[in-house]
Amino acid sequence: PSEFRSSMIGRAGAVRRRFEEEAGCRIAIPDRGKTGPVSVTGPSQSAVAGCVARLRLKVRLLCSWVQLRNQVT
């Protein structure tokens, strides 16, 4: 979801860079205000699959955090 864009990129791109370095892949996230898919490219299918799995986990964690926060407020 676009509301998680800043959490996926991080301050000055730090989160995205860490994901890219650890997985050996490149992650393309649509510019702010634009919609579209997140694109992951890498040296192998397994590298891309691992990176995508980690990104999906991060999104699930963010969704859970938002749900918890909304229950408290």
PDB file of C-alpha atoms in Angstrom:
ATOM      1  CA  PRO A   1       0.000   0.000   0.000  1.00  0.00           C
ATOM      2  CA  SER A   2       1.168   3.515  -0.787  1.00  0.00           C
ATOM      3  CA  GLU A   3       0.804   4.601   2.850  1.00  0.00           C
ATOM      4  CA  PHE A   4       3.771   2.349   3.673  1.00  0.00           C
ATOM      5  CA  ARG A   5       6.007   3.882   1.022  1.00  0.00           C
ATOM      6  CA  SER A   6       8.129   5.927   3.426  1.00  0.00           C
ATOM      7  CA  SER A   7       8.534   2.948   5.790  1.00  0.00           C
ATOM      8  CA  MET A   8       9.695   0.765   2.900  1.00  0.00           C
ATOM      9  CA  ILE A   9      12.228   3.326   1.689  1.00  0.00           C
ATOM     10  CA  GLY A  10      13.413   4.703   5.028  1.00  0.00           C
ATOM     11  CA  ARG A  11      15.238   7.916   5.770  1.00  0.00           C
ATOM     12  CA  ALA A  12      17.332   8.849   2.718  1.00  0.00           C
ATOM     13  CA  GLY A  13      16.625   5.389   1.262  1.00  0.00           C
ATOM     14  CA  ALA A  14      18.377   3.499   4.079  1.00  0.00           C
ATOM     15  CA  VAL A  15      15.786   0.716   4.413  1.00  0.00           C
ATOM     16  CA  ARG A  16      15.609   0.072   0.675  1.00  0.00           C
ATOM     17  CA  ARG A  17      19.417   0.097   0.391  1.00  0.00           C
ATOM     18  CA  ARG A  18      19.727  -2.418   3.239  1.00  0.00           C
ATOM     19  CA  PHE A  19      17.230  -4.745   1.539  1.00  0.00           C
ATOM     20  CA  GLU A  20      19.086  -4.357  -1.759  1.00  0.00           C
ATOM     21  CA  GLU A  21      22.518  -5.016  -0.247  1.00  0.00           C
ATOM     22  CA  GLU A  22      21.398  -8.028   1.781  1.00  0.00           C
ATOM     23  CA  ALA A  23      19.504  -9.642  -1.112  1.00  0.00           C
ATOM     24  CA  GLY A  24      21.781  -8.497  -3.936  1.00  0.00           C
ATOM     25  CA  CYS A  25      18.728  -7.143  -5.773  1.00  0.00           C
ATOM     26  CA  ARG A  26      17.425  -3.799  -6.984  1.00  0.00           C
ATOM     27  CA  ILE A  27      14.060  -2.533  -5.730  1.00  0.00           C
ATOM     28  CA  ALA A  28      12.091   0.074  -7.684  1.00  0.00           C
ATOM     29  CA  ILE A  29       9.296   1.763  -5.727  1.00  0.00           C
ATOM     30  CA  PRO A  30       6.940   4.200  -7.507  1.00  0.00           C
ATOM     31  CA  ASP A  31       7.570   7.870  -6.828  1.00  0.00           C
ATOM     32  CA  ARG A  32       5.512   9.616  -4.171  1.00  0.00           C
ATOM     33  CA  GLY A  33       2.018  10.361  -5.468  1.00  0.00           C
ATOM     34  CA  LYS A  34       2.264   7.735  -8.203  1.00  0.00           C
ATOM     35  CA  THR A  35       0.756   4.279  -8.216  1.00  0.00           C
ATOM     36  CA  GLY A  36       2.170   1.102  -9.643  1.00  0.00           C
ATOM     37  CA  PRO A  37       3.864  -2.103  -8.666  1.00  0.00           C
ATOM     38  CA  VAL A  38       7.086  -2.446  -6.734  1.00  0.00           C
ATOM     39  CA  SER A  39       9.669  -4.025  -9.027  1.00  0.00           C
ATOM     40  CA  VAL A  40      12.461  -6.328  -7.861  1.00  0.00           C
ATOM     41  CA  THR A  41      15.306  -7.427 -10.140  1.00  0.00           C
ATOM     42  CA  GLY A  42      18.332  -9.493  -9.276  1.00  0.00           C
ATOM     43  CA  PRO A  43      21.007 -11.912 -10.373  1.00  0.00           C
ATOM     44  CA  SER A  44      18.859 -15.019  -9.894  1.00  0.00           C
ATOM     45  CA  GLN A  45      15.301 -16.119  -9.384  1.00  0.00           C
ATOM     46  CA  SER A  46      16.092 -17.275  -5.862  1.00  0.00           C
ATOM     47  CA  ALA A  47      17.611 -13.888  -4.943  1.00  0.00           C
ATOM     48  CA  VAL A  48      14.526 -12.070  -6.238  1.00  0.00           C
ATOM     49  CA  ALA A  49      12.189 -14.534  -4.488  1.00  0.00           C
ATOM     50  CA  GLY A  50      14.023 -14.034  -1.190  1.00  0.00           C
ATOM     51  CA  CYS A  51      13.881 -10.262  -1.503  1.00  0.00           C
ATOM     52  CA  VAL A  52      10.169 -10.332  -2.390  1.00  0.00           C
ATOM     53  CA  ALA A  53       9.483 -12.591   0.605  1.00  0.00           C
ATOM     54  CA  ARG A  54      11.252 -10.154   2.937  1.00  0.00           C
ATOM     55  CA  LEU A  55       9.366  -7.185   1.452  1.00  0.00           C
ATOM     56  CA  ARG A  56       6.033  -8.992   1.893  1.00  0.00           C
ATOM     57  CA  LEU A  57       6.909  -9.788   5.501  1.00  0.00           C
ATOM     58  CA  LYS A  58       7.722  -6.122   6.147  1.00  0.00           C
ATOM     59  CA  VAL A  59       4.370  -5.068   4.663  1.00  0.00           C
ATOM     60  CA  ARG A  60       2.539  -7.648   6.816  1.00  0.00           C
ATOM     61  CA  LEU A  61       4.313  -6.363   9.914  1.00  0.00           C
ATOM     62  CA  LEU A  62       3.436  -2.780   9.026  1.00  0.00           C
ATOM     63  CA  CYS A  63      -0.222  -3.765   8.498  1.00  0.00           C
ATOM     64  CA  SER A  64      -0.288  -5.506  11.882  1.00  0.00           C
ATOM     65  CA  TRP A  65       1.270  -2.484  13.548  1.00  0.00           C
ATOM     66  CA  VAL A  66      -1.328  -0.162  12.001  1.00  0.00           C
ATOM     67  CA  GLN A  67      -4.162  -2.465  13.136  1.00  0.00           C
ATOM     68  CA  LEU A  68      -2.808  -2.530  16.694  1.00  0.00           C
ATOM     69  CA  ARG A  69      -2.347   1.214  16.727  1.00  0.00           C
ATOM     70  CA  ASN A  70      -5.925   1.721  15.530  1.00  0.00           C
ATOM     71  CA  GLN A  71      -7.259  -0.566  18.273  1.00  0.00           C
ATOM     72  CA  VAL A  72      -5.497   1.479  20.942  1.00  0.00           C
ATOM     73  CA  THR A  73      -6.695   4.853  19.668  1.00  0.00           C
TER      74      THR A  73
END
